[in-house]
XYZ file of C-alpha atoms in Angstrom:
386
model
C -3.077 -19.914 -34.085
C -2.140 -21.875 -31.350
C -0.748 -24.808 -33.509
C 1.119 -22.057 -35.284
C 2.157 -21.067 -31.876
C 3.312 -24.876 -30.711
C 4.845 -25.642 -34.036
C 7.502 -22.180 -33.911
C 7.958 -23.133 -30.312
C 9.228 -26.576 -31.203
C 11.101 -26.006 -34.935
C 12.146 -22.170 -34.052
C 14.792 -21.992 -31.453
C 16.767 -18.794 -30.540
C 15.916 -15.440 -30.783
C 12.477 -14.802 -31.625
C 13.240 -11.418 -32.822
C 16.042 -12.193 -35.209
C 13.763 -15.298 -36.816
C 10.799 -12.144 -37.285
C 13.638 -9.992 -39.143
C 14.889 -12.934 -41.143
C 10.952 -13.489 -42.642
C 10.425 -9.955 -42.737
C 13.783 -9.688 -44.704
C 12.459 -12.638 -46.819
C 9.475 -10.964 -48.048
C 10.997 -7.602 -49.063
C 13.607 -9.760 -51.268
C 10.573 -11.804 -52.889
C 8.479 -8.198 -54.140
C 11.073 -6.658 -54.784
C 13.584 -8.907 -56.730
C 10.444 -9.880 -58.304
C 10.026 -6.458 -59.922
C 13.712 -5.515 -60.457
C 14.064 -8.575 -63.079
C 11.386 -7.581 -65.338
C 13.726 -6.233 -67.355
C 16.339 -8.883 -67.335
C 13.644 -11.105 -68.083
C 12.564 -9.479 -71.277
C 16.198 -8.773 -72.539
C 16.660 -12.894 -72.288
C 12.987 -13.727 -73.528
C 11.586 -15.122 -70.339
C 9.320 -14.944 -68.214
C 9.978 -12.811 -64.725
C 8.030 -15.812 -62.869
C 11.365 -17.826 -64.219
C 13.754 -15.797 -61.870
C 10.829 -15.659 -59.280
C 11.156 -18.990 -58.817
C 14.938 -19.684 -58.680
C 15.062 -16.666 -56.411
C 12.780 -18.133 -54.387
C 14.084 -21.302 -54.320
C 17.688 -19.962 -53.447
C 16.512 -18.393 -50.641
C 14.710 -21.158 -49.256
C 17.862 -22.943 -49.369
C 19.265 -20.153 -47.013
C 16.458 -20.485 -44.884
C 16.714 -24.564 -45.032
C 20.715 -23.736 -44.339
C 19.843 -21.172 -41.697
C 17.361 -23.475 -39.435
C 19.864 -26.559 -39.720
C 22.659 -24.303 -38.551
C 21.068 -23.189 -35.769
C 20.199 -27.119 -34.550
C 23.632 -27.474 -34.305
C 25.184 -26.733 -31.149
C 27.849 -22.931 -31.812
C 30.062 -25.127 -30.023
C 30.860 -27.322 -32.812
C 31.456 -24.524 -35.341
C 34.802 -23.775 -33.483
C 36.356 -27.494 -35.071
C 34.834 -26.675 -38.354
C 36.136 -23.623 -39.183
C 39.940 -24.187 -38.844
C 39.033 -26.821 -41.854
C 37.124 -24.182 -43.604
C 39.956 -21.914 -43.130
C 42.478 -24.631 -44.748
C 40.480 -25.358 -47.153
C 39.625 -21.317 -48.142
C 43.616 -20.686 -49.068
C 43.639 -22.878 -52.244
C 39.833 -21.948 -53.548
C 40.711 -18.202 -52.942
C 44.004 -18.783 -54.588
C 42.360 -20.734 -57.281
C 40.047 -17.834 -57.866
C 42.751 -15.435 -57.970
C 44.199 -17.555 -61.039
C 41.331 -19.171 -62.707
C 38.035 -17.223 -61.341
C 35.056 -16.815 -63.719
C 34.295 -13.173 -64.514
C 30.887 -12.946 -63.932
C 28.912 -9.022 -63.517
C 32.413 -7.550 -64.462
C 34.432 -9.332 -61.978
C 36.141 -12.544 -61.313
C 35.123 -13.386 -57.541
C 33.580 -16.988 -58.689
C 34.911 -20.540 -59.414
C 33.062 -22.725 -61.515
C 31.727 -25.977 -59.758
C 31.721 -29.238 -61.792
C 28.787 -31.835 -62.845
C 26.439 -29.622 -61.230
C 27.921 -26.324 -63.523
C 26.713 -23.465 -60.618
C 29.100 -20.333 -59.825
C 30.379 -20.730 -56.448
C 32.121 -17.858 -54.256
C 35.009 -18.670 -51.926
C 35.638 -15.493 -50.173
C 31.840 -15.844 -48.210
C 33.338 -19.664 -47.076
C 36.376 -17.699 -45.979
C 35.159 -15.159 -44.233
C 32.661 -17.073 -42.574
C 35.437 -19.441 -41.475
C 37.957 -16.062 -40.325
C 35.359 -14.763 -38.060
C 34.199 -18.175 -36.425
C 37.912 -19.165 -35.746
C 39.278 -16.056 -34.904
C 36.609 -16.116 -32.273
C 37.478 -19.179 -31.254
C 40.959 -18.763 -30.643
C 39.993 -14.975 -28.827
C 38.315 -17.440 -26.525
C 40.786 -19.718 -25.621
C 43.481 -17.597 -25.035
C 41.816 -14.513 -22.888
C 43.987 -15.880 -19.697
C 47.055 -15.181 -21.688
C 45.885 -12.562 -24.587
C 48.985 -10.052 -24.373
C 51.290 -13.053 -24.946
C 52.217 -12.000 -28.563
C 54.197 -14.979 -29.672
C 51.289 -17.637 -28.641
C 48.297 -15.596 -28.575
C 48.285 -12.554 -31.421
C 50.629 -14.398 -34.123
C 48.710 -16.730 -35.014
C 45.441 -14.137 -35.400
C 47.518 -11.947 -37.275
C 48.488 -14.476 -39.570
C 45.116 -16.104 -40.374
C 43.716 -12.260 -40.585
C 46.823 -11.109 -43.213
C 46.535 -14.286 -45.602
C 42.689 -14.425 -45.352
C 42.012 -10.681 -46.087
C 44.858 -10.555 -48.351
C 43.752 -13.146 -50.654
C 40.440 -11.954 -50.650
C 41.646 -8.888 -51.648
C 42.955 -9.779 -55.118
C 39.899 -10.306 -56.335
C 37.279 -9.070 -53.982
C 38.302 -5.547 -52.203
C 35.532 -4.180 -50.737
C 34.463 -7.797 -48.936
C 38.330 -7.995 -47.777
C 38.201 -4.554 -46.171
C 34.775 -5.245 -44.173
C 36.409 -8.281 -43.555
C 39.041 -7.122 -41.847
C 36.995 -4.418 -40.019
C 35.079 -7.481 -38.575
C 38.527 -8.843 -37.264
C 39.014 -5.580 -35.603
C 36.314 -5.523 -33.774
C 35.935 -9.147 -32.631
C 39.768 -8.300 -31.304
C 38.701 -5.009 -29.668
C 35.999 -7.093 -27.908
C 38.224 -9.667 -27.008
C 40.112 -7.801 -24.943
C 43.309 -7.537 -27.603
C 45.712 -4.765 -26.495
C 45.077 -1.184 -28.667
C 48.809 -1.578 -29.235
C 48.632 -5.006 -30.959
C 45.377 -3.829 -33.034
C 48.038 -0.644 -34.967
C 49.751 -4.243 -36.062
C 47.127 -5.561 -37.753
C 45.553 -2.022 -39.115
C 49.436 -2.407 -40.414
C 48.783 -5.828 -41.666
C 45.490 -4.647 -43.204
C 47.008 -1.927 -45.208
C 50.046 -3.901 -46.321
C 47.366 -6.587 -47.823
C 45.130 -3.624 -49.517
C 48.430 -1.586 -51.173
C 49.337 -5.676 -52.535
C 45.483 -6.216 -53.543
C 45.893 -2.891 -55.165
C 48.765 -3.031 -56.983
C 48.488 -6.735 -58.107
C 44.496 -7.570 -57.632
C 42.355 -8.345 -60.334
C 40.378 -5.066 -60.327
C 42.964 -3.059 -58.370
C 43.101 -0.370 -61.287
C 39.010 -0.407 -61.025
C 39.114 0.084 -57.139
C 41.505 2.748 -56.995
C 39.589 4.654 -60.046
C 36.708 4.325 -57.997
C 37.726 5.389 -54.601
C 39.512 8.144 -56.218
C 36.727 9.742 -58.228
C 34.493 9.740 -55.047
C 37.098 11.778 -52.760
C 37.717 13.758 -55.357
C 33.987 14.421 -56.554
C 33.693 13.779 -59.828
C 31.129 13.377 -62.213
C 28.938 10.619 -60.651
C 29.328 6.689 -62.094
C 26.104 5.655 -64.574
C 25.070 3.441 -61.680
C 25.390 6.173 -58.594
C 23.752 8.645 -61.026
C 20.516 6.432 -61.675
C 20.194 4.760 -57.728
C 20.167 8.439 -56.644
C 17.454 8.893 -59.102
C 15.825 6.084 -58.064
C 16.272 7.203 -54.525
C 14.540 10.774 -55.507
C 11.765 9.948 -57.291
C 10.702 7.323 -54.435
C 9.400 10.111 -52.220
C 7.777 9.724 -48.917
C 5.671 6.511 -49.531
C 7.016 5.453 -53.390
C 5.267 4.986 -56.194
C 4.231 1.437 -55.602
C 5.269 -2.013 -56.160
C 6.237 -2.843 -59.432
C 6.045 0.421 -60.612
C 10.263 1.539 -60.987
C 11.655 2.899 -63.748
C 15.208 2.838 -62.896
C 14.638 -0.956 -62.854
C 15.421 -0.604 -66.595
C 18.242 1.380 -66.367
C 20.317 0.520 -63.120
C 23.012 -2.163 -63.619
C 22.202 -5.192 -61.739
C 19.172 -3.974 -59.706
C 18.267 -6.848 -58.224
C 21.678 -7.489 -56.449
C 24.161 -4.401 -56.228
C 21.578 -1.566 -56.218
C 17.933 -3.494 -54.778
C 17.662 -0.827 -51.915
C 17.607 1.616 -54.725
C 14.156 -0.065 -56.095
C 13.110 -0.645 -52.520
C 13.107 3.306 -52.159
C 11.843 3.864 -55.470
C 9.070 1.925 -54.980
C 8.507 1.967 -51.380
C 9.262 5.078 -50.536
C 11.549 6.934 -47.571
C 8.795 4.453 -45.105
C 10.489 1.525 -46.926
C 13.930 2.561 -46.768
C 13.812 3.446 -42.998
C 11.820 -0.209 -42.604
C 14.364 -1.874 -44.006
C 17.255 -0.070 -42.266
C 15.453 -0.812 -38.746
C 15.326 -4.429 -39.897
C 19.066 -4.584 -39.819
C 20.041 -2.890 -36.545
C 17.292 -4.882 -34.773
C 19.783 -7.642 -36.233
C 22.784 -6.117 -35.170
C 21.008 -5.287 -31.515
C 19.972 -8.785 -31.375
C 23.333 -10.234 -32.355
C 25.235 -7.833 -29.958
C 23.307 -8.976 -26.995
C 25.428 -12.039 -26.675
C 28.422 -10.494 -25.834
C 26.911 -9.706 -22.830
C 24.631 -12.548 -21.955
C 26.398 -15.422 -23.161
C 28.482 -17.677 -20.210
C 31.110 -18.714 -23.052
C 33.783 -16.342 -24.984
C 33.253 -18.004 -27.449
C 29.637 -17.625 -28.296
C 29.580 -14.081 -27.781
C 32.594 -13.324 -29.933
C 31.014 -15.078 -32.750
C 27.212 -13.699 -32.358
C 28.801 -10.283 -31.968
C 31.498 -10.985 -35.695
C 29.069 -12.413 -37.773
C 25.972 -10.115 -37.084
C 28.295 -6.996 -37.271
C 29.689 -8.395 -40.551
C 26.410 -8.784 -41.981
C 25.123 -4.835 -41.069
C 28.244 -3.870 -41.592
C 27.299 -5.122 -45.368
C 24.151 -4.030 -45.209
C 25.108 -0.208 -44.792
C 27.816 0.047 -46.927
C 25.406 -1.634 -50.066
C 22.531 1.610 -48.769
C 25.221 3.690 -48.484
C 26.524 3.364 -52.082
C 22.873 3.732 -53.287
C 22.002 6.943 -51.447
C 25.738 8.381 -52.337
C 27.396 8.010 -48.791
C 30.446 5.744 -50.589
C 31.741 4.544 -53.950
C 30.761 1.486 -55.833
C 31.653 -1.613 -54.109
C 29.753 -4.201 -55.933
C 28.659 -5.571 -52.573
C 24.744 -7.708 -52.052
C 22.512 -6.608 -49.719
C 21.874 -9.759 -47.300
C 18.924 -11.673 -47.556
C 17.080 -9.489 -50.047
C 19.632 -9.068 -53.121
C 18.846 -12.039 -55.633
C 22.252 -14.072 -55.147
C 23.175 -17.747 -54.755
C 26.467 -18.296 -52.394
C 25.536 -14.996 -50.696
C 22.019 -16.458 -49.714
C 23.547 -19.424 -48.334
C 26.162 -18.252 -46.310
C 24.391 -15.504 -45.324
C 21.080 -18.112 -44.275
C 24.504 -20.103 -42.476
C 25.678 -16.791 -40.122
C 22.566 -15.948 -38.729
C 21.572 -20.024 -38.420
C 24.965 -19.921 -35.803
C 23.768 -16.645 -34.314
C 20.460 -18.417 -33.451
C 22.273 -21.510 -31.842
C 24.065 -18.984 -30.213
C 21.013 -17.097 -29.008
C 19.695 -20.827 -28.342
C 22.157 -21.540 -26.508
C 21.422 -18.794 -23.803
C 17.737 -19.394 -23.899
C 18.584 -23.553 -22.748
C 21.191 -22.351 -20.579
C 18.541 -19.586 -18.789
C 16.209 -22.524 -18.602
C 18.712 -25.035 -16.937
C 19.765 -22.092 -14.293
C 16.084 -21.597 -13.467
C 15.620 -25.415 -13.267
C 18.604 -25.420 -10.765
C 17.031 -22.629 -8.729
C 13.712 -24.189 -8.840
C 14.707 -27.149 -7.521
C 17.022 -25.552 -4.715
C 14.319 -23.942 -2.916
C 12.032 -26.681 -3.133
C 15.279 -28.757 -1.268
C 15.241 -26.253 1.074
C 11.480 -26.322 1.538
């Protein structure tokens, strides 16, 4: 135990906490992606230990993704993502024009030689939050300057979202919720945050009107105001969701598994309740605002703008996720189409989702060293003075 002990000490830097919700996380996706592709398994003649093991594998490559991120000093991550962000425009354009439909929509690009579906708008949104905290952070001595300071955030926060939104609505909108509150907590005027809700809706009336699934969206959104007969898929999680009970009928044991649409990605907290019960539902929820708590505490104990900003966008983003994909299950919103992180079965969501919380932990990291060097300092002062 105490090797164990040493070993985490050494390899496991950052928040304790958030590296305990990231395993826990782990585990629920292994049981119960496990048991929600039965079914797929037997429609393609395979074997469900097949897509246990690529699952598995995937999300090892988040976790391998997560641990080098959070090696790397946050610091760096500012350079990196104005590249990203360059780089996002012509992928999500790209997408826009020649994106593979895969699960009834085209949010994918096909990557050469090594033939695997790739997703832009998780690169992009990655790179939006991480820049948009950076430049928050180097302008807070002249943040009501609208010409140098907000122009340039609008900008990257209208094209990014906008884009995004032609093919991928419901990630554009959390998207640009993210913005809004990275902004609020960097100290943006109220008055300059009605220009970009302004911006926002001008990109989601374009996405609408021109997007790839506008007509779908709007269908959607419309028939849940409006409350009309439930979707196949909100019908059957809500089933799912009342036949779980209190403690669920077991692992491995869900019917709706063989009836949802995608319930290993889009609807996996349905099967989590179904098989786990109301205990697992409320487990899982916890899991994620212990995240969120954990992520938020940088704003306030980080020495740099910067690394608060970005602790406090990309774990928000992340929950933010997280709730609407439980919402939709247990009826609180229409269909998005949206993963839960780091339990729906995924590839490019895995990744960049193992890459977010891998920079919230070199944030978090970055405090802990920090802490450390102070108490050095201190240490070291009253011995002087001794």
């Amino acid at each position: 135990m105490n090797r164990i002990k040493a070993w985490a000490d050494e390899h496991l830097k950052g928040d304790p906490v958030i590296w305990v919700v990231v395993f826990a996380l782990s585990l629920v996706s292994i049981l119960v992606v496990y048991s929600a592709t039965g079914t797929l398994a037997f429609k393609r003649m395979s074997h469900p230990e097949t897509y246990l093991f690529k699952h598995t594998v995937l999300l090892g490559v988040g976790l391998v993704a997560m641990w080098f991120a959070h090696k790397v000093d946050y610091r760096y991550y500012s350079k990196l993502s104005r590249l990203a962000l360059w780089v996002s425009v012509p992928l999500l354009l790209y997408t826009f024009t020649n994106g593979v439909s895969l699960n009834d929509a085209s949010r994918w690009i096909m990557v050469p030689v090594i033939n695997t579906s790739f997703q832009p708008s998780d690169l992009a949104s990655l790179a939006l939050i991480t820049s948009l905290a950076s430049m928050l952070s180097k302008r807070q001595q002249n943040i009501a300057d609208f010409k140098e300071s907000l122009i340039p955030m609008l900008i990257w926060c209208g094209v990014i979202c906008g884009l995004i939104a032609l093919t991928n609505l419901s990630s554009a909108i959390l998207l640009f919720l993210t913005c809004m509150l990275i902004m609020f907590i960097g100290r943006v005027p109220v008055k300059y945050l009605a220009m970009l809700v302004f911006v926002g809706a001008l990109a989601g009336v374009t996405a609408l009107k021109f997007g790839v699934r506008g007509d779908t969206a709007k269908n959607r959104i419309e028939n849940f105001i409006q409350g009309k007969e439930l979707p196949f898929q909100a019908k059957h999680a809500r089933i799912a969701v009342a036949t779980g009970g209190i403690i669920g009928k077991g692992p491995g044991q869900s019917q709706q598994r063989n009836i949802l649409p995608h319930p290993y990605s889009d609807f996996v907290y349905a099967i989590i309740i179904e098989e786990y019960g109301l205990i697992g539902g409320v487990v899982v929820l916890v899991l994620y605002l212990v995240l969120l708590s954990r992520g938020m505490k940088a704003v306030y104990k980080s020495e740099r703008a910067f690394g608060g900003l970005l602790s406090a966008g990309l774990s928000f983003a992340l929950v933010l996720q997280a709730m609407v994909n439980m919402g939709v299950v247990v009826g609180l919103g229409p269909i998005t189409g949206l993963p839960l992180p780091m339990v729906s079965m995924g590839g490019t969501s895995l990744l960049f989702t193992g890459l977010s919380i891998g920079i919230i932990l070199s944030v978090s990291r970055g405090e802990v060293d920090q802490s450390w060097s102070s108490s050095g300092k201190e240490i070291k002062n009253i011995a002087k003075a001794a």
